[in-house]
Structure formats: C-alpha cells, structure tokens
Short mmCIF file of C-alpha atoms in Angstrom, two decimals:
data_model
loop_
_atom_site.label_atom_id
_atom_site.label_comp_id
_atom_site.label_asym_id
_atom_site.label_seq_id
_atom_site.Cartn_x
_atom_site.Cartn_y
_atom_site.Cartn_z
CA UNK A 1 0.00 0.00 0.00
CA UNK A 2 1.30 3.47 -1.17
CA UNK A 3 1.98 5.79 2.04
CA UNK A 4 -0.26 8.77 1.74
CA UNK A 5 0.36 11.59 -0.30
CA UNK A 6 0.71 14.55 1.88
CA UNK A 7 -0.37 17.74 -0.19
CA UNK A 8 2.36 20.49 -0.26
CA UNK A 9 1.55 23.75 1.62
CA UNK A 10 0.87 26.56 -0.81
CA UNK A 11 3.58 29.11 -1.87
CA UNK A 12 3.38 32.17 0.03
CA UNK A 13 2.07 34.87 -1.78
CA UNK A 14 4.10 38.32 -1.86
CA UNK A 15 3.39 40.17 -4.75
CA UNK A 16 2.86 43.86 -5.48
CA UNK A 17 -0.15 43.86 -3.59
CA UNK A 18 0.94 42.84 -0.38
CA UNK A 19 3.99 44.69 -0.64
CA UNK A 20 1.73 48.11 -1.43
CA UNK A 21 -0.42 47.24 1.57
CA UNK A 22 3.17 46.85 3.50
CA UNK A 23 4.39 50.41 2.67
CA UNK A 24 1.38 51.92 2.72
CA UNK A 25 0.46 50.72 5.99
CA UNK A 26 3.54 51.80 7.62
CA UNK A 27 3.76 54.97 5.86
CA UNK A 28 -0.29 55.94 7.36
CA UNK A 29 0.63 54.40 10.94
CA UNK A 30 3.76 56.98 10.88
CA UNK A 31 2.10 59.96 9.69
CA UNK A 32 -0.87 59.34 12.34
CA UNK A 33 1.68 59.59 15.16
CA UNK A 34 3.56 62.65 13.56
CA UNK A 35 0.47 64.43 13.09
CA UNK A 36 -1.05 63.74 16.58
CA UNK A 37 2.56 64.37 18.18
CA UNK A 38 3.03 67.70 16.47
CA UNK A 39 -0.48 68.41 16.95
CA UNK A 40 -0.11 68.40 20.94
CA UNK A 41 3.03 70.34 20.27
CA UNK A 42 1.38 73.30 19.45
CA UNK A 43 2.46 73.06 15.91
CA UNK A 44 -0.52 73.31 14.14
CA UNK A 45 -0.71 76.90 14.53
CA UNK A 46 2.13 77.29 12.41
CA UNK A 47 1.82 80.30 9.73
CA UNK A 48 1.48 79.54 5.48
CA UNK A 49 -0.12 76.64 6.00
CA UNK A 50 2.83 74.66 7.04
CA UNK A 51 1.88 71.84 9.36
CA UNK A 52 1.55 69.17 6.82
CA UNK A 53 4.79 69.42 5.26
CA UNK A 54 6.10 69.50 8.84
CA UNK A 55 4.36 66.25 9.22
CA UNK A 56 6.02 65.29 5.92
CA UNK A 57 9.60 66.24 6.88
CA UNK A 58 9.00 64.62 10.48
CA UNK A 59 8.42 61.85 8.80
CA UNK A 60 11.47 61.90 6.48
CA UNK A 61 13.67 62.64 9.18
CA UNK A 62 12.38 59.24 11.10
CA UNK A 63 13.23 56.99 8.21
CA UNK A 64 16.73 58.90 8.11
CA UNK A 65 16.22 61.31 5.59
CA UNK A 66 18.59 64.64 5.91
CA UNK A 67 16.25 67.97 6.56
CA UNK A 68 18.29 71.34 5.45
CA UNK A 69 17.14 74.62 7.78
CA UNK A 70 17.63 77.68 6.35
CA UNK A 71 16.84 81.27 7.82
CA UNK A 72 16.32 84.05 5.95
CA UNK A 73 15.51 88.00 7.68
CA UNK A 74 16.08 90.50 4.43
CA UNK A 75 19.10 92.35 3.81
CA UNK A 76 19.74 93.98 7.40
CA UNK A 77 19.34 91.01 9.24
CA UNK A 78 20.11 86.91 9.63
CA UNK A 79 18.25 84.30 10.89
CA UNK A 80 19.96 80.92 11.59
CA UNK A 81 18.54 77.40 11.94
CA UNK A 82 19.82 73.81 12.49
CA UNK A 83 17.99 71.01 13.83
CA UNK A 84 19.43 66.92 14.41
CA UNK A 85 16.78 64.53 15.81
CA UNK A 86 15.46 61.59 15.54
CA UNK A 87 11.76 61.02 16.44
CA UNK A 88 12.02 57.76 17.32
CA UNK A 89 8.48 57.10 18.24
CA UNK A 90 7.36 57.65 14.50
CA UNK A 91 10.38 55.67 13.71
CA UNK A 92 9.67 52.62 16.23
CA UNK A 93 6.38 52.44 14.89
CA UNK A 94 6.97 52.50 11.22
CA UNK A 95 10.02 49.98 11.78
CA UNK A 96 7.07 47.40 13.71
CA UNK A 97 4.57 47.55 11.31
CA UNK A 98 6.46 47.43 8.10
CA UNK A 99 8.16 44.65 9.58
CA UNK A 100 5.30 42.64 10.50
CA UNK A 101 4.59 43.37 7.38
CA UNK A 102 7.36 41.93 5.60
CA UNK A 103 6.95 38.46 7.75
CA UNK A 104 2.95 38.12 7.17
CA UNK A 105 3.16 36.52 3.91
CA UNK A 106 6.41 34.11 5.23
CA UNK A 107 4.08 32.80 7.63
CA UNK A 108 3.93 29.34 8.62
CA UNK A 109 7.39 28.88 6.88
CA UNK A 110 9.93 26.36 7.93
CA UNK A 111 13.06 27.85 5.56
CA UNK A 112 12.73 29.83 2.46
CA UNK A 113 15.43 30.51 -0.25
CA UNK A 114 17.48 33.45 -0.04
CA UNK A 115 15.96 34.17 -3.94
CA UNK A 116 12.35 34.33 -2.34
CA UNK A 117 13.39 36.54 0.82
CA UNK A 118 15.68 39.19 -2.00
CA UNK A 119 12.62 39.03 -4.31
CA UNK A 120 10.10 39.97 -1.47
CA UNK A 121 12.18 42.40 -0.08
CA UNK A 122 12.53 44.04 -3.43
CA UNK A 123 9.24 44.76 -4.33
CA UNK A 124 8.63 46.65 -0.98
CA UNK A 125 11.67 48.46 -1.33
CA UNK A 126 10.74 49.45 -4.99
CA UNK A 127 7.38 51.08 -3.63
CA UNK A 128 9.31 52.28 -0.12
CA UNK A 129 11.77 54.42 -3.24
CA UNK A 130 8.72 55.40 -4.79
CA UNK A 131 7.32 56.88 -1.40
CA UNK A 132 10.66 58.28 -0.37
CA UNK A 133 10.61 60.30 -3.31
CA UNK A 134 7.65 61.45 -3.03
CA UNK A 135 8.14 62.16 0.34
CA UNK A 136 11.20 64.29 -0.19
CA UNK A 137 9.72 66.65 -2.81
CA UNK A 138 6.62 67.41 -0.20
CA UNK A 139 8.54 68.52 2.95
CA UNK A 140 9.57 72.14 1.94
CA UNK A 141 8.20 74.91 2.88
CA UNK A 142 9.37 78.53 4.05
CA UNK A 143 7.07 80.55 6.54
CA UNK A 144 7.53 83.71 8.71
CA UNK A 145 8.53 83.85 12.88
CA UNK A 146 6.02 85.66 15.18
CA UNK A 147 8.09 88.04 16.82
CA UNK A 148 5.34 89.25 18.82
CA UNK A 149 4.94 93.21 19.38
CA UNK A 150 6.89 96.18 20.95
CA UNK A 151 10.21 97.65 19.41
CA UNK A 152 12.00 94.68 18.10
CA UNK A 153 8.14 94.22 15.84
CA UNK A 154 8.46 97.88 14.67
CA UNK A 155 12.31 97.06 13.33
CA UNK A 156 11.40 94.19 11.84
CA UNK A 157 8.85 96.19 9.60
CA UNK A 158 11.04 98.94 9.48
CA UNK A 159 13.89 97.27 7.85
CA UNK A 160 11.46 94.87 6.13
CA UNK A 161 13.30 92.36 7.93
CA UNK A 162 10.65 89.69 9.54
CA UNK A 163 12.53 86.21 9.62
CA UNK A 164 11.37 83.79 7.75
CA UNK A 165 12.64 79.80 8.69
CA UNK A 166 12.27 77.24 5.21
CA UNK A 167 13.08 73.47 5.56
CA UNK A 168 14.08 71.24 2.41
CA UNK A 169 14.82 67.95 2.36
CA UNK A 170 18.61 66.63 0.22
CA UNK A 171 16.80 64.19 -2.48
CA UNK A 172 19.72 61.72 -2.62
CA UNK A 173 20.62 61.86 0.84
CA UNK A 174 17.26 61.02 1.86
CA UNK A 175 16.48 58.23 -0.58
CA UNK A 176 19.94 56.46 -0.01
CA UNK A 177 18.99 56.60 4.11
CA UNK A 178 15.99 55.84 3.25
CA UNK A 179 16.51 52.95 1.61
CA UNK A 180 19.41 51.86 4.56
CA UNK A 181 16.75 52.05 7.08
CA UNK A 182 14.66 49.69 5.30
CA UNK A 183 16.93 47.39 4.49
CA UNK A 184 18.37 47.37 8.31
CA UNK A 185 14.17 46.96 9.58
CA UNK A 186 14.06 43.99 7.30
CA UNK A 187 17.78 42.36 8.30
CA UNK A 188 16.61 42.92 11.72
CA UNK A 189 12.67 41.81 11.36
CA UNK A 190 14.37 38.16 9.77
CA UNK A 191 17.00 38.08 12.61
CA UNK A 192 15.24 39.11 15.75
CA UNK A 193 11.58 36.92 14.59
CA UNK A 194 11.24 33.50 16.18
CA UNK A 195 9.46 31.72 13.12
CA UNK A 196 10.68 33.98 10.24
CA UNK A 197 11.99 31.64 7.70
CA UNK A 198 15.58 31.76 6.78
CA UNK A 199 17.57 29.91 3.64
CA UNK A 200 18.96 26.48 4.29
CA UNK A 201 22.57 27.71 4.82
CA UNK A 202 22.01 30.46 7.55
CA UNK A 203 20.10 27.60 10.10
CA UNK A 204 22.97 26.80 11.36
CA UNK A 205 23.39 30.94 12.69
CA UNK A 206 20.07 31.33 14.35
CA UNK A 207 21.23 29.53 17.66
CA UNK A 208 23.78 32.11 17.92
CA UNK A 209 22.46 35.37 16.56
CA UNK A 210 19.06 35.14 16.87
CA UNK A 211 18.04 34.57 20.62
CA UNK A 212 20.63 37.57 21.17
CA UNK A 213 18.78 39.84 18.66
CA UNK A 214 15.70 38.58 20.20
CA UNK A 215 16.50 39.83 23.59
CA UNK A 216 17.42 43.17 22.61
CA UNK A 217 14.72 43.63 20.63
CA UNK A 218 12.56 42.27 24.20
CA UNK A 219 14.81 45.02 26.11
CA UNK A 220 14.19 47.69 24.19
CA UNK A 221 10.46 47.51 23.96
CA UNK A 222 10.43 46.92 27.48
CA UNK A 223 12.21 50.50 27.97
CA UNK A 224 9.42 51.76 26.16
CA UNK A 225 6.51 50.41 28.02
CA UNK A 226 8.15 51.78 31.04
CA UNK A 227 8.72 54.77 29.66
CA UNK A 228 4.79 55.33 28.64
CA UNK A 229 4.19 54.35 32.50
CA UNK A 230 6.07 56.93 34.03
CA UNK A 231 4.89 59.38 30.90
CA UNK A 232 1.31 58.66 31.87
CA UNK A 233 1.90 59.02 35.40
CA UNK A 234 3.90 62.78 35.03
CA UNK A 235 0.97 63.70 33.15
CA UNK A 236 -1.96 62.38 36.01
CA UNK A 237 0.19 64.13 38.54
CA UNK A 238 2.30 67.27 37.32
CA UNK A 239 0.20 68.15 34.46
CA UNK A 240 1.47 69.38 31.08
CA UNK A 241 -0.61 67.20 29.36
CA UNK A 242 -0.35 68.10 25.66
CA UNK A 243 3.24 68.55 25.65
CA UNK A 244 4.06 64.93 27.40
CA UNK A 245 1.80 63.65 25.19
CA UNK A 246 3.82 65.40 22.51
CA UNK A 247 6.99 63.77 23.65
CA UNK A 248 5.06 59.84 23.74
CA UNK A 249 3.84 60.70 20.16
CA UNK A 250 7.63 61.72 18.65
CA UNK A 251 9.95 60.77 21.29
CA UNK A 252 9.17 58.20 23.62
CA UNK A 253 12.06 56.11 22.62
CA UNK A 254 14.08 59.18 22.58
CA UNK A 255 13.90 59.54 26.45
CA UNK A 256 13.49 55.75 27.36
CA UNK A 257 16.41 54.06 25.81
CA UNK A 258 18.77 57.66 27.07
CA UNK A 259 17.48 55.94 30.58
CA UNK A 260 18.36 52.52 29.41
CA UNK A 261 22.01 53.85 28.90
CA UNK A 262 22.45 56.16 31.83
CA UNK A 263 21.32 53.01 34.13
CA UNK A 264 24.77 51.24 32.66
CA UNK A 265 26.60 54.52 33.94
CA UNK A 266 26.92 56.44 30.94
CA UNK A 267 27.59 60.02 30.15
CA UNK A 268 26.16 62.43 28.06
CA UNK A 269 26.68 66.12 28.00
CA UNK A 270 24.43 68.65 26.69
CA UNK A 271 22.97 72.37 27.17
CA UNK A 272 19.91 73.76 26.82
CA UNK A 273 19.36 77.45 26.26
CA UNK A 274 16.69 79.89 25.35
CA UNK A 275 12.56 78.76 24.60
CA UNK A 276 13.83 75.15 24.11
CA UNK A 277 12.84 72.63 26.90
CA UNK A 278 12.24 69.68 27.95
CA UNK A 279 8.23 68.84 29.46
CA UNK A 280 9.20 65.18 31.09
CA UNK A 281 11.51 64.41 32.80
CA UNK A 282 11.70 67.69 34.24
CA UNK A 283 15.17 66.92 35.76
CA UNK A 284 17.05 66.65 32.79
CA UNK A 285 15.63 70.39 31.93
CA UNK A 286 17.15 71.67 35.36
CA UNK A 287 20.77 69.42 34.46
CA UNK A 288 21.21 70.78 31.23
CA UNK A 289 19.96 74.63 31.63
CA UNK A 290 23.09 75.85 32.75
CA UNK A 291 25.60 78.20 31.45
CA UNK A 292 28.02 75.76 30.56
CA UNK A 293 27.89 72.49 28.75
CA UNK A 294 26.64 70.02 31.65
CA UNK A 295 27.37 66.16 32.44
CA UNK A 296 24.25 63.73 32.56
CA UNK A 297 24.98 60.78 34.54
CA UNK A 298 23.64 58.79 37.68
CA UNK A 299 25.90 61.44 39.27
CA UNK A 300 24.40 63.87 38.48
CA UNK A 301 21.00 62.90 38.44
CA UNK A 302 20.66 61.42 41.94
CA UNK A 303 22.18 64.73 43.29
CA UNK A 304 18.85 66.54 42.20
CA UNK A 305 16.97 63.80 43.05
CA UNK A 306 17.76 60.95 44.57
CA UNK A 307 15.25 58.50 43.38
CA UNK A 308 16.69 58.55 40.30
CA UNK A 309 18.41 55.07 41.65
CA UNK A 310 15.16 53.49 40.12
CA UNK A 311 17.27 53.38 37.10
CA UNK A 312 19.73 51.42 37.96
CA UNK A 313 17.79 49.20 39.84
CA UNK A 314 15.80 48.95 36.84
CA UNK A 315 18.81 48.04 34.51
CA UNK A 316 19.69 45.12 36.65
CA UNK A 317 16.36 43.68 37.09
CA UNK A 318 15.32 44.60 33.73
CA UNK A 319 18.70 43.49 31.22
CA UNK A 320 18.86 40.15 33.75
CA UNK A 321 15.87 39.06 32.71
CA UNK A 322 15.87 39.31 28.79
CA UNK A 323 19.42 37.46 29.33
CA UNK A 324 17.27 34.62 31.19
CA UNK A 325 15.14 35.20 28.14
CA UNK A 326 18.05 34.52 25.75
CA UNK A 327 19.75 31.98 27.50
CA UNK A 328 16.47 29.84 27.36
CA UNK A 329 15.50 30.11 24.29
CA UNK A 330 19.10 28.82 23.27
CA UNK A 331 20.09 25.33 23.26
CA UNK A 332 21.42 23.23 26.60
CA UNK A 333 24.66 22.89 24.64
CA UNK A 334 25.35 26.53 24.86
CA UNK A 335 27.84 27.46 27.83
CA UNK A 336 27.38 30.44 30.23
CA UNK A 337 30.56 31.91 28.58
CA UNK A 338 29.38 31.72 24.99
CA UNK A 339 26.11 33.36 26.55
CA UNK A 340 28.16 35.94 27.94
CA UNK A 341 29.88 36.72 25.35
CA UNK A 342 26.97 36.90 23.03
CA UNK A 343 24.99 39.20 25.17
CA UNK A 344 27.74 41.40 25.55
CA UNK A 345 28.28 41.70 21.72
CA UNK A 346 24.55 42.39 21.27
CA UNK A 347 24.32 44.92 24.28
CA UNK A 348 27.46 46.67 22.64
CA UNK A 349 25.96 47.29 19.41
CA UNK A 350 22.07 48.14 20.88
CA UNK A 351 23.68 50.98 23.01
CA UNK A 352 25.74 51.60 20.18
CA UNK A 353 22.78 52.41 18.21
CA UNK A 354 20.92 54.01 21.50
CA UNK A 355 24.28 56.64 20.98
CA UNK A 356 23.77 57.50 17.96
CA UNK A 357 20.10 57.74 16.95
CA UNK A 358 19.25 60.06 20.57
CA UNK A 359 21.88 62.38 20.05
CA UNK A 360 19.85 65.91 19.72
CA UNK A 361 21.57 68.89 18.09
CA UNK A 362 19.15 72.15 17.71
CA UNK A 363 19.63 75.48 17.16
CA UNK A 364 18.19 79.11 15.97
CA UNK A 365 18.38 82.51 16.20
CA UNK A 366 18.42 86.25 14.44
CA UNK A 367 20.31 89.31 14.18
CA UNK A 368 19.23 92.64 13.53
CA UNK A 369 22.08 95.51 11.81
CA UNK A 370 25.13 92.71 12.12
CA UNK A 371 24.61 93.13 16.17
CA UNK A 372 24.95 89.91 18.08
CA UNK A 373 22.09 87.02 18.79
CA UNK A 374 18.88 89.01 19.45
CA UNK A 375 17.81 87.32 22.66
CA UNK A 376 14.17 86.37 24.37
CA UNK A 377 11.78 83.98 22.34
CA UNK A 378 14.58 84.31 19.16
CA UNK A 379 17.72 82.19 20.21
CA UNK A 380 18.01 79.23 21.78
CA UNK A 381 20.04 75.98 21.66
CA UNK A 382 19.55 72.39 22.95
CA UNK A 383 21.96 69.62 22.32
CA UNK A 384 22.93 66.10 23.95
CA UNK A 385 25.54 64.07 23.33
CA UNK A 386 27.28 60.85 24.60
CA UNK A 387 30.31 59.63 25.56
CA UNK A 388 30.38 57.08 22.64
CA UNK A 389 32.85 54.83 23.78
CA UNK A 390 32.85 54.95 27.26
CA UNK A 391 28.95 53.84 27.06
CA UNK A 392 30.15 50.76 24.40
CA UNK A 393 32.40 49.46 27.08
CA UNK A 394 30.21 49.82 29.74
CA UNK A 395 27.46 47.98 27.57
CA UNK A 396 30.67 44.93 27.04
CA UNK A 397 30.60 44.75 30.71
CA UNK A 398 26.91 44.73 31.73
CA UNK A 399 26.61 42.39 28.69
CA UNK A 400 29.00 40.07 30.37
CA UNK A 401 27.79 40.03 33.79
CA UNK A 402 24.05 39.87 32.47
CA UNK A 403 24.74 36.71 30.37
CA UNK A 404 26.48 34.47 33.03
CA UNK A 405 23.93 34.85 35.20
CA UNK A 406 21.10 34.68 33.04
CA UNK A 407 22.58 31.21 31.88
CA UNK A 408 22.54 30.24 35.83
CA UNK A 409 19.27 31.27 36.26
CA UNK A 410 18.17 29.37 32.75
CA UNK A 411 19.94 25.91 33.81
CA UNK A 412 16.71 24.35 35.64
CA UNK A 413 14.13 25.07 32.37
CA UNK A 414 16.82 23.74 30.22
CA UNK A 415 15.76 20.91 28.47
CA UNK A 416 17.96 17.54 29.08
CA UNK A 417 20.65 16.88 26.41
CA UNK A 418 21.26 18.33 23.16
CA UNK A 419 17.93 20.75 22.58
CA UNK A 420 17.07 20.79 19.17
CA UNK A 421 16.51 24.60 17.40
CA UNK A 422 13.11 25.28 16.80
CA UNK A 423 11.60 25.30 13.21
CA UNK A 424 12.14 28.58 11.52
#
C-alpha cells in the first residue's frame, strides 16, 4: 500500500499587492503619530499653511532622511537654523509595522530561499523608493517667525526684515537613508523573529544570533513600556498634558532608551538654552539649563533627586531578565561563557545604536544691523551628546555580567541533552 500523499503547503504569496499594503500601511501608521505628536506640540498653529509638510519632513527625518534649515531675515538682518533629531516614536512604529509586514506573507514557513526573501524584499523596497521620493519633494516649505509686538516688531517692519525659517529635504541623501533604514528593519525583522523563515545555509546561525537579537529587541520595547508608564503618570500628577503627550507621540524612545544607557553609567553632556525645553523628565531640563555644557549621569542625576536610583535598579532587574530570556530560548549545549559573550556583543551594538540615533543637536536665532544674537523667544540651543565609547564598554561589561547569570538562572528550564533549534 502506497503511504499517503501529503499535499504540499501553498507558496506564500508576496506580490505587489501585499507589498503596497506593506508600505502603505507603515507609511499611514507613521504619519498618524507625527500628526497627533506635532499636533499636541502646538504646531498646528504654524503660519502659510505649514503643518503638513512639517508632518512630511518629520516623517522623512524618522526613516533617516537629511532635513536642510535655512533662515532668511532680508538684507539687514540673519536668521539661523539647524535642527538633528530623531523622532524615534514615529520611527519605532513604522520599523514594527512594516516589519510585520514583511513576515505576514512568510508565515507558517519552515526555511525559504534566499531568492524568495531578495525578491520579497525588493518589491517593498521598490514602492518604499517610490514613497521616499515622493516624500522628499513634499517637505519644503518657508514661513515667517512671530516676533510678537513692541520695538523689536516695529524694526522688523522697518527694515522689512521679519525672519522667515524654510526646511528642504537633500533628495539623494534622503532616498539612499531611506533605503538603509529599510533594508536594516528587514535584516533585523528576519533576525530578531522566532518563526521567520531563513535559507537552508544560515540555520545553522540562528542559535547564535538570533536569541541575542531577540533579547534586545525584548529590552528595548520593554524601555518603552516603562517609559509610557512613568509618561502617563507625570501627566496624572504634574500636568502638562499636551506637551508629554507630545513627547510619547515623537519621542518616547528618545527619552526611554537615554534611561536605558544612563542606568549602565553612561555620560552624556548637553545644554539647553533659550525657549527650548524639555516637558518630562523635568530633571534633565534643570541638568542641562546651565551656562556651561553640563554632564548627565547617575551622578548627576541622583544629586537633584535621589530616586533617580530606580534606574539602575531597573537596569539590573530589567537586562537580567531578557538574558534569562536569551539563554532559554538557546540550546542546553550553549555554555554560560558563549552566553556571555553573546549578550555582551549584542548589548554593545544596541547601546551603540541608542548613541547614535538620541543624540539631539538644535539650534536658531536672528540678528538685527550685524549686532549679536537678538535674545528672548529668538535664540536658543539644545543639544545632547554621549560619551560614545565609554557607554560601548560599559554595555561589554553589563553584557558580560548579564549573560552568566542569566545562563545560571536558565539551567533548571533547560531541556535535558542536546535541545534541538526550533523550526524557523
């Protein structure tokens, strides 16, 4: 008798459709949150008509794409302008749901060829070009400052000097980050995803990349969920509703995985001058408002308030338990020193990342007759940055310490012998 004939399971289908419904999905999902971030941020009053393309170029700058400021005040005066950010919530969101995306039609997939995977990921990044483009061409627009009233009003007008502030967006700059930060969601979506498929020859690698990548993808997230807690809770009990809510919408990430570093005992320095601010937490505003550049560490944090410990307790109880997480989902034959060593790779290269995607860097002003930086609401300056490779190397070391005992703690929900890898 002839064994049964088992039907195959049908070809997933990713075609131009589903990759449309990909990009276009992720693309709506983005500008929703830019919108309702910018909204709360007071920047829908914006003169000319400009708060869509500022949703636009919000939106290009969370994918990577390079915004050029430029001032502009009439012959007697200059206006100045520079902004570097990242808003990470828009760019958290967009990286999720393209990449769920991406692994919806893959679905139920033991291995798939490395042909299939290119050709997928192809037709989404031919539409992602398409939108990047199109993208890049919308987010420019020029538009007047409010100076308000009283003398330095009656200059302005005077002089016919009123400042004017225009964004543009550098086309090939744009589409080539663009196009980077897809390709990295997708590398990463394949890598960190327990049952995405991968081609015959890369099995072998997902015992020892992907349960890493999987926790810091867990550690991250977790950051974030802890950082809407406290957001939720600064806005129940000190107020400024709109403009925390502002900060969840745009930079939730932003502020979450800077606390995610500072726990390790990093240090940033930073200043902020003039109208710039930040509305939670309201200790890094008093930190960094001082006349000098200022250092942002547990330091210096605990000394204005001293229950900023909670992030350092946090770190520990927090980064031990996604290396519990790893070291579980590995197999038996793993040993607490590979572990180790394989969380402190990852946790190099996530806070390598956290370094250089929160670093902020903005700046404006004018001046009227070629005399100075006109002060008040018209200058102002707010930047942050680490100490790159002191926070790496504190990342090797928490890395190390996390993954040896994570692999103790795993030992007793190990299963016996040799565990086999899951099917991928």
């Amino acid at each position: 008798m002839s064994p049964e004939t088992v039907p195959a399971r049908p070809v997933a289908r990713h075609g131009w459709v589903q990759a449309a419904a990909t990009v276009l999905t992720g693309l709506a999902v983005m500008v929703v949150l830019a919108t309702l971030g910018l909204w709360a941020a007071g920047a829908a009053d914006l003169p000319d008509g400009a708060f869509p393309r500022v949703v636009t170029a919000t939106v290009v700058a969370a994918v990577g794409g390079t915004l050029e400021l430029s001032g502009n005040a009439g012959e007697l005066a200059q206006a100045r302008a520079g902004l570097t950010v990242i808003p990470l919530s828009v760019t958290l969101a967009g990286a999720l749901v393209i990449g769920a995306g991406f692994l919806r039609p893959l679905r139920h997939r033991a291995v798939a060829s490395a042909r299939e995977l290119a050709g997928w990921a192809a037709r989404i990044a031919v539409l992602w070009l398409l939108a990047l483009l199109g993208l890049s061409f919308a987010a420019r627009k020029t538009f007047a400052v409010d100076v308000g009233k009283g003398t330095l009003s009656d200059l302005t007008d005077l002089f016919d000097s009123t400042p004017k502030v225009g964004f543009t967006t550098n086309v090939p700059l744009t589409v080539l980050f663009g196009l980077l930060w897809l390709a990295g969601v997708l590398v990463l979506t394949v890598l960190v995803a327990p049952g995405a498929p991968l081609p015959g020859r890369l099995l072998r690698c997902q015992e020892s990349v992907r349960p890493a990548a999987h926790a810091m993808v867990v550690l991250l997230l977790v950051y974030v969920g802890l950082g809407l807690v406290a957001a939720l809770a600064s806005a129940v009990t000190r107020g400024h509703v709109a403009e925390t809510f502002a900060v969840i919408l745009l930079g939730l990430p932003n502020l979450a995985w800077l606390a995610l570093s500072l726990g390790q005992g990093a240090t940033w320095h930073g200043r902020v001058e003039g109208p710039f601010g930040l509305s939670m937490p309201h200790v890094l505003d008093r930190i960094l408002r001082t006349p000098d550049v200022a250092t942002l560490n547990l330091r210096t944090l605990t000394e204005y308030d001293h229950g900023m410990w909670w992030l350092l307790i946090t770190e520990v109880v927090v980064l031990s338990g996604v290396a519990f997480l790893m070291a579980a989902r590995s197999p038996a034959r793993v040993r607490a020193w590979q572990h180790a060593l394989r969380l402190a790779v990852a946790l190099a290269l996530t806070v390598l990342m956290i370094c250089l995607l929160c670093r902020v860097s903005a700046h404006y002003g004018l001046s009227l007759l070629g005399i100075g930086e006109l002060g008040g609401g018209l200058s102002g300056e707010l930047f942050l940055e680490p100490q790159l490779w002191q926070a790496v190397g504190l990342g090797v070391l928490w890395g190390l310490a996390a993954g040896f005992l994570g692999a103790l703690l795993a030992r007793p929900v190990h299963r016996r012998g040799k565990v086999e890898t899951e099917p991928l």
